[in-house]
Short mmCIF file of C-alpha atoms in Angstrom, two decimals:
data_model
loop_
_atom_site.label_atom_id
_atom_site.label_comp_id
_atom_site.label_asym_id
_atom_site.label_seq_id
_atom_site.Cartn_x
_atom_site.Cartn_y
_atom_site.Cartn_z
CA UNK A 1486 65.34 228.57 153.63
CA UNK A 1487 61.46 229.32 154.79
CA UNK A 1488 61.58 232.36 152.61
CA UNK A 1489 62.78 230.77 149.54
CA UNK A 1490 60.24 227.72 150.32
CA UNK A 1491 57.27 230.40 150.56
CA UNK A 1492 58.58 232.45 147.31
CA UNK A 1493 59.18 229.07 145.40
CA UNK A 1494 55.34 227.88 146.73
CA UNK A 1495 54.15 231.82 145.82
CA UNK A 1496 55.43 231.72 142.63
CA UNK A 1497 53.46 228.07 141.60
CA UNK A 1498 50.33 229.42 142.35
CA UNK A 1499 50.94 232.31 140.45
CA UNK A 1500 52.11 230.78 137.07
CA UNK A 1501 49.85 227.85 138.55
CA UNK A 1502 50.09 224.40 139.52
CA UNK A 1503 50.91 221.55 137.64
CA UNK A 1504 48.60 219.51 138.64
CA UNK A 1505 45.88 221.97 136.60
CA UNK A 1506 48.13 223.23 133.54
CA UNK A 1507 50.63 221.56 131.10
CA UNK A 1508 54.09 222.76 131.12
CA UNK A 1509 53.74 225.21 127.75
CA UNK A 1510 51.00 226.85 129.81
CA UNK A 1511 53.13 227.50 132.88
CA UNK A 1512 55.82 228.70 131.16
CA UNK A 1513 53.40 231.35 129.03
CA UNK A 1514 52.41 232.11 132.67
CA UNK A 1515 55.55 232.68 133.97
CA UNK A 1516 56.48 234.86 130.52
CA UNK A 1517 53.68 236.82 131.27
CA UNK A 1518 54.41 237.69 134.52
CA UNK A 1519 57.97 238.72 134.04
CA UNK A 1520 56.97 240.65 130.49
CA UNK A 1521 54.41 243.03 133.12
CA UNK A 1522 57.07 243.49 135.57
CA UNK A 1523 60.04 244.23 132.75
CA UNK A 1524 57.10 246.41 130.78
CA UNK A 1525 56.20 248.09 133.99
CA UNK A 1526 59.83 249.45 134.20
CA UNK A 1527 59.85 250.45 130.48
CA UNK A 1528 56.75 252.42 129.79
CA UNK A 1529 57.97 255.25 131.96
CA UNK A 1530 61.95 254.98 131.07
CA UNK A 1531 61.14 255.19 127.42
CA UNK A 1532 58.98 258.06 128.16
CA UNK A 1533 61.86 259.63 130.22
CA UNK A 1534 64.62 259.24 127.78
CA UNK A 1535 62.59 260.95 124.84
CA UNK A 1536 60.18 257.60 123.30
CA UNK A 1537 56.89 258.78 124.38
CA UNK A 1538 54.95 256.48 121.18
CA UNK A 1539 57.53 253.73 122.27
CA UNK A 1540 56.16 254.21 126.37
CA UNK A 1541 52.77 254.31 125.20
CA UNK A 1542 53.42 251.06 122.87
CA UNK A 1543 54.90 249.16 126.05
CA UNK A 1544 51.65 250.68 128.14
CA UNK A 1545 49.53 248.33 125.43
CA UNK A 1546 51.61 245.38 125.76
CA UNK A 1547 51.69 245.66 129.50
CA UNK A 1548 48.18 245.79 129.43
CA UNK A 1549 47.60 243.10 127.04
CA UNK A 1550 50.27 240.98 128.51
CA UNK A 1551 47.81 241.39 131.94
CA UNK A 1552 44.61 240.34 130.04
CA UNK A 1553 46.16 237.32 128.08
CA UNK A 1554 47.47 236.39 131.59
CA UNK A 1555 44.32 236.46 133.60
CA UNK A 1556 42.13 234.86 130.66
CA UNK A 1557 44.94 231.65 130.77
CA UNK A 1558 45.74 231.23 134.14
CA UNK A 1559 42.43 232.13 135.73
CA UNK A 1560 40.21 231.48 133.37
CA UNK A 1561 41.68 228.08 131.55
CA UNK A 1562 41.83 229.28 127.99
CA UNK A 1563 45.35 229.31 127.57
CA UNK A 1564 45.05 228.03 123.92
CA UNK A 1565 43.47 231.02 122.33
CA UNK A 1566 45.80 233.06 125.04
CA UNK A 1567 48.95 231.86 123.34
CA UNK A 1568 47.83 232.15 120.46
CA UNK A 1569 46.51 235.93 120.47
CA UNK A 1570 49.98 236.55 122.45
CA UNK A 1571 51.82 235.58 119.28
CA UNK A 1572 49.65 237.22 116.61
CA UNK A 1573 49.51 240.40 118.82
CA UNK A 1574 53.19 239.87 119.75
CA UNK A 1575 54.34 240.39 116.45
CA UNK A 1576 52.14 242.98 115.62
CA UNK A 1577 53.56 245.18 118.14
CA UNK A 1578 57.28 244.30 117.13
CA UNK A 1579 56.07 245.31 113.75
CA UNK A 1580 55.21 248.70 115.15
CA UNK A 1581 57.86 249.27 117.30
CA UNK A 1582 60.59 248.42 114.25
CA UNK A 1583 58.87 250.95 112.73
CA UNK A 1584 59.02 253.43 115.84
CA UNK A 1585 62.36 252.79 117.38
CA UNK A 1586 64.91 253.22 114.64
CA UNK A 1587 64.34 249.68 112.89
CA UNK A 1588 68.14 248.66 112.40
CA UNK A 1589 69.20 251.21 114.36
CA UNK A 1590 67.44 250.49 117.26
CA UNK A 1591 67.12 247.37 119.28
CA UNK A 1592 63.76 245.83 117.92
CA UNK A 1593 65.73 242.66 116.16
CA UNK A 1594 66.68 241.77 119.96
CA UNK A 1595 63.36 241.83 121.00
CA UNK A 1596 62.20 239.82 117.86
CA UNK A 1597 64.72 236.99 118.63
CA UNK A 1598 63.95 237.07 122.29
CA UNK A 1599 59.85 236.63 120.90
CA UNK A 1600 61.12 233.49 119.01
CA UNK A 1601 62.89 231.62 121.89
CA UNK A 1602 59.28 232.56 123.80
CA UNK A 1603 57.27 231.22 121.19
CA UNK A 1604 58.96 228.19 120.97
CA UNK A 1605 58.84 227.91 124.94
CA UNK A 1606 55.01 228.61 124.91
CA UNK A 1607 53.75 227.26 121.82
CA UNK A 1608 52.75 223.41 121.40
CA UNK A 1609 54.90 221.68 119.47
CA UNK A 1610 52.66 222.09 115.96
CA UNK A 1611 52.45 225.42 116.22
CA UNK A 1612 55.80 226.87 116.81
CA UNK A 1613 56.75 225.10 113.96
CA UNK A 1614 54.59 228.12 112.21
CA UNK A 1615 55.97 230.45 114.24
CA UNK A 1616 59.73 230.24 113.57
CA UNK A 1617 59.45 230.57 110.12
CA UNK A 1618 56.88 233.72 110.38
CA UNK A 1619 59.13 235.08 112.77
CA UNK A 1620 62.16 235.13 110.56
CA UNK A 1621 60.24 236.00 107.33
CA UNK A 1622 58.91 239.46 109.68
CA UNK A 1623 62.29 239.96 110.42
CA UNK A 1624 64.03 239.38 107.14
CA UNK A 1625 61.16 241.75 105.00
CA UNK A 1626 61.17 243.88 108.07
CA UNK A 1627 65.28 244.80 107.49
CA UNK A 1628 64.74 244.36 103.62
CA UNK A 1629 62.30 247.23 103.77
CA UNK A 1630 64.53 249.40 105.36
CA UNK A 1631 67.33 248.73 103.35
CA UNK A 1632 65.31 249.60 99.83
CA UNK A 1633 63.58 252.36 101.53
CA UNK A 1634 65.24 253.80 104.44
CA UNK A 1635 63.04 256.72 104.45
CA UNK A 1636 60.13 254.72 105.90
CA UNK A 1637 62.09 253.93 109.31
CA UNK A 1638 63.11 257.27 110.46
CA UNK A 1639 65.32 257.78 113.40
CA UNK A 1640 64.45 258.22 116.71
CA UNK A 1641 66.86 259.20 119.04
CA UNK A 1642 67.37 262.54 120.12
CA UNK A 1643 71.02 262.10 121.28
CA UNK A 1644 73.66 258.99 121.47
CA UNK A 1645 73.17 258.78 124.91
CA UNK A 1646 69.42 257.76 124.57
CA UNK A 1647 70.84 255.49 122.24
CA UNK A 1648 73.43 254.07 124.17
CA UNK A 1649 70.82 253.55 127.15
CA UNK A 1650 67.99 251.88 124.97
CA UNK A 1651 70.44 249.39 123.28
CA UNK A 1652 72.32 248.67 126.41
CA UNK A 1653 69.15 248.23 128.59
CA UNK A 1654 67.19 246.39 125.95
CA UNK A 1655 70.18 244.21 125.65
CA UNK A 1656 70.47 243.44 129.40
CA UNK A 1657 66.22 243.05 129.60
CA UNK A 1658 66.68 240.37 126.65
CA UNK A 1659 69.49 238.45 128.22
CA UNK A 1660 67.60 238.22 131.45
CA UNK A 1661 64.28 236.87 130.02
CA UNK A 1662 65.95 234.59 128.28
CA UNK A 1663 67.82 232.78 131.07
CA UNK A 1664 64.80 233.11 133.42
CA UNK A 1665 62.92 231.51 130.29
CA UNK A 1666 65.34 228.78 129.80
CA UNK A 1667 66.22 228.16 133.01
CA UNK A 1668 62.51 227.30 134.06
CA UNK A 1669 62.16 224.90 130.99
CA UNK A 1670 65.04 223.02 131.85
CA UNK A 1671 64.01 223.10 135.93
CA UNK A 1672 60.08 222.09 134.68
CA UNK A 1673 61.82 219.63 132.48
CA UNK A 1674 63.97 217.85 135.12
CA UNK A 1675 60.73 218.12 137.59
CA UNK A 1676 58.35 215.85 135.07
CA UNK A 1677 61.67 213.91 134.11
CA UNK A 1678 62.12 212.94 137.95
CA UNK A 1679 58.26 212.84 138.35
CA UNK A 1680 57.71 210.17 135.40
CA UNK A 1681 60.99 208.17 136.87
CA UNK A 1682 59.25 208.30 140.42
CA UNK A 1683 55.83 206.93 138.42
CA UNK A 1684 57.68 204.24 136.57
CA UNK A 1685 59.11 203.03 139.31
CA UNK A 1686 55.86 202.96 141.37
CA UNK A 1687 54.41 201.01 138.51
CA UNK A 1688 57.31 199.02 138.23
CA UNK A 1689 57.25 197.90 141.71
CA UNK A 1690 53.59 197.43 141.06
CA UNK A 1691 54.09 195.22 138.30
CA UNK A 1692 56.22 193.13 140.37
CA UNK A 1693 54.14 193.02 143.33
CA UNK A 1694 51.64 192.16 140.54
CA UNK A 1695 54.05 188.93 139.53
CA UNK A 1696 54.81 187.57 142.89
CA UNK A 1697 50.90 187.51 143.71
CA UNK A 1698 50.48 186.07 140.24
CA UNK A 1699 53.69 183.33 140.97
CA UNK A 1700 52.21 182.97 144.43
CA UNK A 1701 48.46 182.00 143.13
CA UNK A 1702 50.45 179.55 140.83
CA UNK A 1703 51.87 177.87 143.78
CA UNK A 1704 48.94 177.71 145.97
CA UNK A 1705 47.29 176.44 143.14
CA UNK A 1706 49.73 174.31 142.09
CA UNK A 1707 49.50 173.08 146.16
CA UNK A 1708 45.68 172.69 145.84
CA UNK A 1709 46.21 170.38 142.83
CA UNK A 1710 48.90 168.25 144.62
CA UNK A 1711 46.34 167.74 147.37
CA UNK A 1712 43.35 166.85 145.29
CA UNK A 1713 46.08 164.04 143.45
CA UNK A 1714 47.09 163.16 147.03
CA UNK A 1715 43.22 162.76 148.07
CA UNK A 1716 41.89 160.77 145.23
CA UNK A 1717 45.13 158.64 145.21
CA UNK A 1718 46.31 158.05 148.57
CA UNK A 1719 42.91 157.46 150.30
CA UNK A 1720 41.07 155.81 147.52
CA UNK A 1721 43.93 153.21 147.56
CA UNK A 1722 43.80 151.99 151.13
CA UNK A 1723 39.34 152.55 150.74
CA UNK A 1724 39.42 149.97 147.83
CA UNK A 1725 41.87 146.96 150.02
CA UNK A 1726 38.99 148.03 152.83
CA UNK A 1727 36.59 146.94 150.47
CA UNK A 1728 37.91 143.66 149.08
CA UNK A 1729 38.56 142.47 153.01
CA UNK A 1730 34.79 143.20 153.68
CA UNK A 1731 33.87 141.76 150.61
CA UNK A 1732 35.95 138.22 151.15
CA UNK A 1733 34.36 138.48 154.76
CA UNK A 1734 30.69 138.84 153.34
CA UNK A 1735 30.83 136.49 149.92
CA UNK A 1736 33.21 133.79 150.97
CA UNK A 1737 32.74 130.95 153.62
CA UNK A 1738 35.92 131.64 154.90
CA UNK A 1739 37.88 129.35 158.08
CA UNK A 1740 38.31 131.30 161.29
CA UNK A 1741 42.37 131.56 160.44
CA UNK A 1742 41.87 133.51 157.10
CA UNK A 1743 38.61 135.72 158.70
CA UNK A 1744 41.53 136.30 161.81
CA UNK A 1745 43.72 137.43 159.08
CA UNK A 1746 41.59 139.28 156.96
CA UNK A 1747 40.59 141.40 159.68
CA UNK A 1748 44.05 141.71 161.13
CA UNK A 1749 44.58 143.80 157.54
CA UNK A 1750 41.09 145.31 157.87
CA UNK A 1751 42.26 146.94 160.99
CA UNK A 1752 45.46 147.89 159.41
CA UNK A 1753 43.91 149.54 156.24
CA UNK A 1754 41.88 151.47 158.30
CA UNK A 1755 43.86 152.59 160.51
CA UNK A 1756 46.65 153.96 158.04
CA UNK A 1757 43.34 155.71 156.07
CA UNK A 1758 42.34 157.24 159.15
CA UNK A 1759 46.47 158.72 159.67
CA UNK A 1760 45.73 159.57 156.34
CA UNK A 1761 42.86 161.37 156.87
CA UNK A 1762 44.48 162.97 159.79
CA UNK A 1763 47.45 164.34 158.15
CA UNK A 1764 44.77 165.89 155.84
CA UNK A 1765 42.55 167.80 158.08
CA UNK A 1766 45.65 168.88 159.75
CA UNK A 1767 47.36 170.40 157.22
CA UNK A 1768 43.99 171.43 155.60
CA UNK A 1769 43.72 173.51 159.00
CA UNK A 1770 47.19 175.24 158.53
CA UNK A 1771 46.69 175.90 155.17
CA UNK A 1772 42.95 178.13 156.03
CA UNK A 1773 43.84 178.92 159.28
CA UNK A 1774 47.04 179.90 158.99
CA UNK A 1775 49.74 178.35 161.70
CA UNK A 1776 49.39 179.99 164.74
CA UNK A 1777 51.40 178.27 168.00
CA UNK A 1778 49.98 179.07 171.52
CA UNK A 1779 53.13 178.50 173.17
CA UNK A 1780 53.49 177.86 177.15
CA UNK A 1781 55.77 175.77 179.45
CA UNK A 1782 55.58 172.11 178.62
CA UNK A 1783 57.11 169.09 180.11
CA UNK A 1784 59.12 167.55 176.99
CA UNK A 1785 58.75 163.68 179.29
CA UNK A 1786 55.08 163.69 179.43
CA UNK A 1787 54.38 164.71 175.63
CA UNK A 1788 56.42 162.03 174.54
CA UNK A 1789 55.15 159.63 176.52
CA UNK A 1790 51.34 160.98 175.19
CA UNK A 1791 52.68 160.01 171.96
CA UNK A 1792 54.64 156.84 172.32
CA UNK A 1793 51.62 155.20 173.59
CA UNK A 1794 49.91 155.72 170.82
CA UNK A 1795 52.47 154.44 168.70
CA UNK A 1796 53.78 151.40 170.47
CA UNK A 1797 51.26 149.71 168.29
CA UNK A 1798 52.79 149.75 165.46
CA UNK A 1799 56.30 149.58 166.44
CA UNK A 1800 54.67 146.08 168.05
CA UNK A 1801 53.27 145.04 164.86
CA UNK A 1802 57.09 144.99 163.24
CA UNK A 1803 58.48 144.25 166.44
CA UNK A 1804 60.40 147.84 166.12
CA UNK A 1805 62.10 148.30 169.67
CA UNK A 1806 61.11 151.48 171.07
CA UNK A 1807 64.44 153.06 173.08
CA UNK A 1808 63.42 156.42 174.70
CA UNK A 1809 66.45 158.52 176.64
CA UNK A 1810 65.04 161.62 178.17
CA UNK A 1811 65.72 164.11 180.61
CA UNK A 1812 61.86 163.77 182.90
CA UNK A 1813 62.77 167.53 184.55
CA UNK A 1814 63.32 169.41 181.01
CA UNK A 1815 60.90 172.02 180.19
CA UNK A 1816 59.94 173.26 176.83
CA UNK A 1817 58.25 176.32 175.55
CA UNK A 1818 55.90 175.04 173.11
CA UNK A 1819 52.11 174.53 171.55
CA UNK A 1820 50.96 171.16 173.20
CA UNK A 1821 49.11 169.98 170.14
CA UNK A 1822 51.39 170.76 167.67
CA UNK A 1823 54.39 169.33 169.26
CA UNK A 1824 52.19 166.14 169.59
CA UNK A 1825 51.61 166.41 165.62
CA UNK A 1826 55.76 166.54 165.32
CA UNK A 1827 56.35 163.96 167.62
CA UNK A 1828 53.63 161.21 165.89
CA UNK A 1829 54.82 162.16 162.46
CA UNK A 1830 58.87 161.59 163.15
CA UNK A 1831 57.99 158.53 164.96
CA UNK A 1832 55.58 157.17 163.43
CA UNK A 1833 57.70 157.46 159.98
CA UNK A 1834 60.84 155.94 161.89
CA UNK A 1835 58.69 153.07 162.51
CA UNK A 1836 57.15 153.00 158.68
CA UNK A 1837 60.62 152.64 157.29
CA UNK A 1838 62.65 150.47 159.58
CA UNK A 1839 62.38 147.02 158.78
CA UNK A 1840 61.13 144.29 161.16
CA UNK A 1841 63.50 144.01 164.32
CA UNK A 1842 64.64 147.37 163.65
CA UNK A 1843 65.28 150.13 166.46
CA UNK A 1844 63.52 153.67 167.24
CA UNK A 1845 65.53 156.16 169.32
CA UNK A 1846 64.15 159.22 170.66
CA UNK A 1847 66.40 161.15 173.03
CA UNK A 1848 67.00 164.84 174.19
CA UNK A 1849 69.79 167.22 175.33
CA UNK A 1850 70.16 171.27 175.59
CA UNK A 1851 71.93 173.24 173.78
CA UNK A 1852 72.07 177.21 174.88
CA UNK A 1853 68.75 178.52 175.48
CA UNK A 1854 67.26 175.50 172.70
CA UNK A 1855 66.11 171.76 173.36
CA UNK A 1856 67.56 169.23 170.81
CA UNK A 1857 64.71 166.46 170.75
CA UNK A 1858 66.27 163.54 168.19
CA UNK A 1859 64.29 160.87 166.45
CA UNK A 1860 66.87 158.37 165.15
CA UNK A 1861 66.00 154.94 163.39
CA UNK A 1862 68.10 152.35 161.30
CA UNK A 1863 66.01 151.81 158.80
CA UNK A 1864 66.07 152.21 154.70
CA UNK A 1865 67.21 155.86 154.89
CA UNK A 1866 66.30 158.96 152.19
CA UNK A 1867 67.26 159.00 148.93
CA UNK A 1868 69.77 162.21 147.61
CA UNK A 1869 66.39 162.64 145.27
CA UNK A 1870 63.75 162.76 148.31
CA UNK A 1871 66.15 164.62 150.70
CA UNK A 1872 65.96 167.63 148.34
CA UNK A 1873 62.24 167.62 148.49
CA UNK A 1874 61.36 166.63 151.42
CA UNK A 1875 60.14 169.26 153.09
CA UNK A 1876 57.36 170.27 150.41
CA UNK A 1877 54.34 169.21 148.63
CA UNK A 1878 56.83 168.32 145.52
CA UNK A 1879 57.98 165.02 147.60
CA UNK A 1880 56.15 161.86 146.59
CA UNK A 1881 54.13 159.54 148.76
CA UNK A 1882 56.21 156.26 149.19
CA UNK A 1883 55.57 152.97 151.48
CA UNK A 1884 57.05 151.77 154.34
CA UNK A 1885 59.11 148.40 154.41
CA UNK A 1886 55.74 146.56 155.06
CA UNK A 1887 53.50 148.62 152.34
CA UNK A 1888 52.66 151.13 154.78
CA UNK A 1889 51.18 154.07 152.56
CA UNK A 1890 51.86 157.40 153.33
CA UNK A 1891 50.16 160.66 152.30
CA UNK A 1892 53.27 163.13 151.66
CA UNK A 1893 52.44 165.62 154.23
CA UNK A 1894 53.65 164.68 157.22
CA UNK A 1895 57.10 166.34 157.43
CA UNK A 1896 55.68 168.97 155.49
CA UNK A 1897 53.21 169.48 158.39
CA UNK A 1898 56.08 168.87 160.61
CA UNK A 1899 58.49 171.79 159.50
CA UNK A 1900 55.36 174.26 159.17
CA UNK A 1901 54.45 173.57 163.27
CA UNK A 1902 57.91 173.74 164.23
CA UNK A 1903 58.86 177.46 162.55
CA UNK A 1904 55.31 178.41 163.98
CA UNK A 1905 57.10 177.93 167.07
CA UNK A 1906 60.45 179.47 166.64
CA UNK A 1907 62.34 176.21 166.19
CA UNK A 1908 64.00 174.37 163.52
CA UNK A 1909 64.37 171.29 161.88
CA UNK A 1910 66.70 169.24 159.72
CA UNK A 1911 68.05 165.52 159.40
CA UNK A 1912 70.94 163.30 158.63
CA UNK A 1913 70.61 160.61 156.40
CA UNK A 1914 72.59 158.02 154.64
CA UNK A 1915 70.82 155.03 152.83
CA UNK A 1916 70.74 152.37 153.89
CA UNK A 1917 72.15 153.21 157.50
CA UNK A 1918 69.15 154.71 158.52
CA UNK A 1919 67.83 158.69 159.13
CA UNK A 1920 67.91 160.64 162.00
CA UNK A 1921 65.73 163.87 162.73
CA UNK A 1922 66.63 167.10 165.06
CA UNK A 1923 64.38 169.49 166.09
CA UNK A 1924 65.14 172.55 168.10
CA UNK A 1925 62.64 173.61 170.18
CA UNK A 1926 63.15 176.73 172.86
CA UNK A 1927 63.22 176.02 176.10
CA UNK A 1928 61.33 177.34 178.83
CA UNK A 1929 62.33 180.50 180.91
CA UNK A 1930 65.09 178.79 183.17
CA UNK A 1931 64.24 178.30 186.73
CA UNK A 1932 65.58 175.26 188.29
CA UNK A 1933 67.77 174.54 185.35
CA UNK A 1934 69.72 178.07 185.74
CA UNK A 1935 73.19 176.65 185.76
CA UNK A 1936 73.21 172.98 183.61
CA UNK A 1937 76.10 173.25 181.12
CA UNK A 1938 75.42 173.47 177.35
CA UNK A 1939 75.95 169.56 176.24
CA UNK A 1940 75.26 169.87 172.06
CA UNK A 1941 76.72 172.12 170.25
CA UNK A 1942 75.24 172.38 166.74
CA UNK A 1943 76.92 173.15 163.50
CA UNK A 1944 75.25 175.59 161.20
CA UNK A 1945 75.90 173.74 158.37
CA UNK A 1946 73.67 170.67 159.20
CA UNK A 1947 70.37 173.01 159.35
CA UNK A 1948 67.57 173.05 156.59
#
């Protein structure tokens, strides 16, 4: 196998490499090279077996066949080389009709072999000269004869010279033509494969090319959702913040309605400023990109981080607030992101249950995951919003006391929990209410080696 790799690699740089010369020109290479070796062998076999003009005819081709060689394949002029090899070609056929018994002898052979070269050698417009030149040589060349066989004398001093020059000539013929075929149709296949390999590069290209371009759509498509979301959801609750401050300032107002009026005040701005947060934080993701810094968490005190900052609002509706967890369960988890999750589930629960309504947050373990569940029995999604809910497609709604949201939040939500290996889906049936999961890992087990599995989850509810 090594010594066919280093006769195969040997025998490129000698008819040369494709990277430097068409196909035409390697084959006229390879021709070349095969014509000095065959020509080598019949300069002294004709002079042995009684052809001395005929040896010294084959000396001249051999030593043209060298100089037509090195001015191609070392020197780069392999256009005027082909073409001197088939002018001078023929010329020497032409002689050596003449010389080796015309009909008799085995010239026409040689002559047909010259064709199939030509064509092999020559670019495409010019062997389209060359076959019919070839055949009118041969055809005036035999018509000569025939009218005036006294110009094409006989050469052969016995039938066995004649016997060995036919039957040699015949086997040197057959031989350059397979070796001459046989490389066009192995250089063929090579480019073929080649230009299949390059079309599928640029294929693959092209489509690496698309998904960037689909990609660019999207974020762009993203970046113009956001700008809508900006001018529309913040400008609204910036104008109400206006007209309170403006009643306060023009109007001689009672202390009930200025009580009032600032009751709302407070209210519009803090919904902008949730706003606002939701913005910067998914703003951050977006630049940043979502990277969790994960370490061993207790779930009890993160929720209780965030209810506090929610009981607020659940007061304001007189939501009731019912939290069920385990105080010794660990998670492993990014503190501030998990605080993100935790105010956007609840603080939606409380947006969309009604007055009186009911907030549930509870926790269990499943396998090596904690199942943290935010459950409320409020208005419920909509078939249309559940499909969309996840993305910046879903549309910015209010809660059941006008509470305007942004659109981001569970958005935010599902990006912060995949950053940290978890999951997240949700059940929902209007108007019974929604209820979220999230599956968060666990931390490395220590002292809760041992406590059974008490959720097991179906596959089929996941987003």
């Amino acid at each position: 196998m090594r010594f066919k790799s280093t006769l195969y690699n040997f025998w490129i740089k000698l008819s040369g490499p494709p990277s430097e010369f068409p196909l035409n020109a390697r084959i006229f290479h390879s021709v070349c090279l095969i014509s000095f070796a065959a020509l080598t062998y019949n300069v002294p076999f004709n002079y042995f077996i009684g052809l001395p003009k005929i040896a010294l005819i084959s000396l001249v081709v051999l030593l043209v066949t060298a100089s037509l060689y090195y001015t191609s394949r070392f020197r780069n002029q392999f256009s005027i080389s082909i073409l001197i090899a088939n002018i001078v070609g023929l010329i020497l056929f032409i002689i050596n009709y003449f010389l080796n018994s015309g009909l008799r002898g085995p010239t026409d052979l040689f002559f047909l072999l010259f064709l199939l070269l030509s064509i092999g050698i020559s670019p495409a417009k010019q062997y389209k000269i060359w076959i019919p030149v070839n055949i009118l040589v041969v055809v005036t060349l035999n018509t000569i004869q025939y009218f005036y066989p006294e110009t094409v004398p006989y050469t052969y001093i016995d039938r066995y010279s004649a016997f060995i020059d036919h039957t040699s000539a015949y086997v040197v013929v057959s031989i350059l033509a397979y070796i001459c075929t046989d490389y066009i149709r192995r250089s063929y296949e090579s480019e073929k494969t080649s230009a299949l390999e390059k079309s599928r590069f640029i294929a693959e290209k092209n489509q690496q090319i698309i998904k960037q371009n689909v990609e660019l759509e999207r974020i762009n498509g993203e970046k113009n959702k956001l700008m809508s979301i900006v001018a529309h959801d913040v400008r609204a609750p910036l104008a109400s913040i206006q007209n309170f401050l403006e009643l306060l300032t023009e109007y001689d107002l009672d202390e009930a309605e200025r009580q009032d009026i600032k009751r709302e005040l407070l209210n519009a701005t803090n919904d902008t400023m949730a706003l606002l947060s939701k913005l910067l934080n998914w703003s951050k993701s977006q630049l940043n990109g979502v990277s969790a810094h994960q370490e061993r968490l207790n779930l009890d005190e993160l929720l209780n981080t965030t209810l506090a900052l929610e009981k607020s609002s659940a007061t304001r509706k007189n939501i009731k607030l019912d939290y069920d967890t385990d105080p010794a369960i660990e998670i492993f988890a990014d503190r501030d992101m998990m605080q993100v999750v935790f105010r956007n589930l609840i603080g939606n629960a409380i947006k969309f249950t009604p007055e009186g309504g009911q907030v549930s947050i509870g926790s269990q373990l499943s396998g090596n995951e904690c199942i943290i569940t935010v459950r409320d029995n409020g208005i419920g999604i909509s078939a249309e919003r559940q499909a969309v809910i996840f993305s910046l497609n879903v549309q910015s709604t209010y809660g059941t006391k006008n509470e305007k949201g942004v659109g981001l939040g569970l958005l935010l939500t599902q990006e912060f929990v995949v950053a940290q290996d978890g999951k997240i889906w949700f059940e929902s049936v209007p108007p019974d209410g929604t209820t979220f999961f999230i599956a968060i890992p666990r931390a490395p087990k220590s002292s809760l080696v041992g406590e059974p599995d008490q959720l097991q989850l179906g596959t089929s509810d996941k987003l």
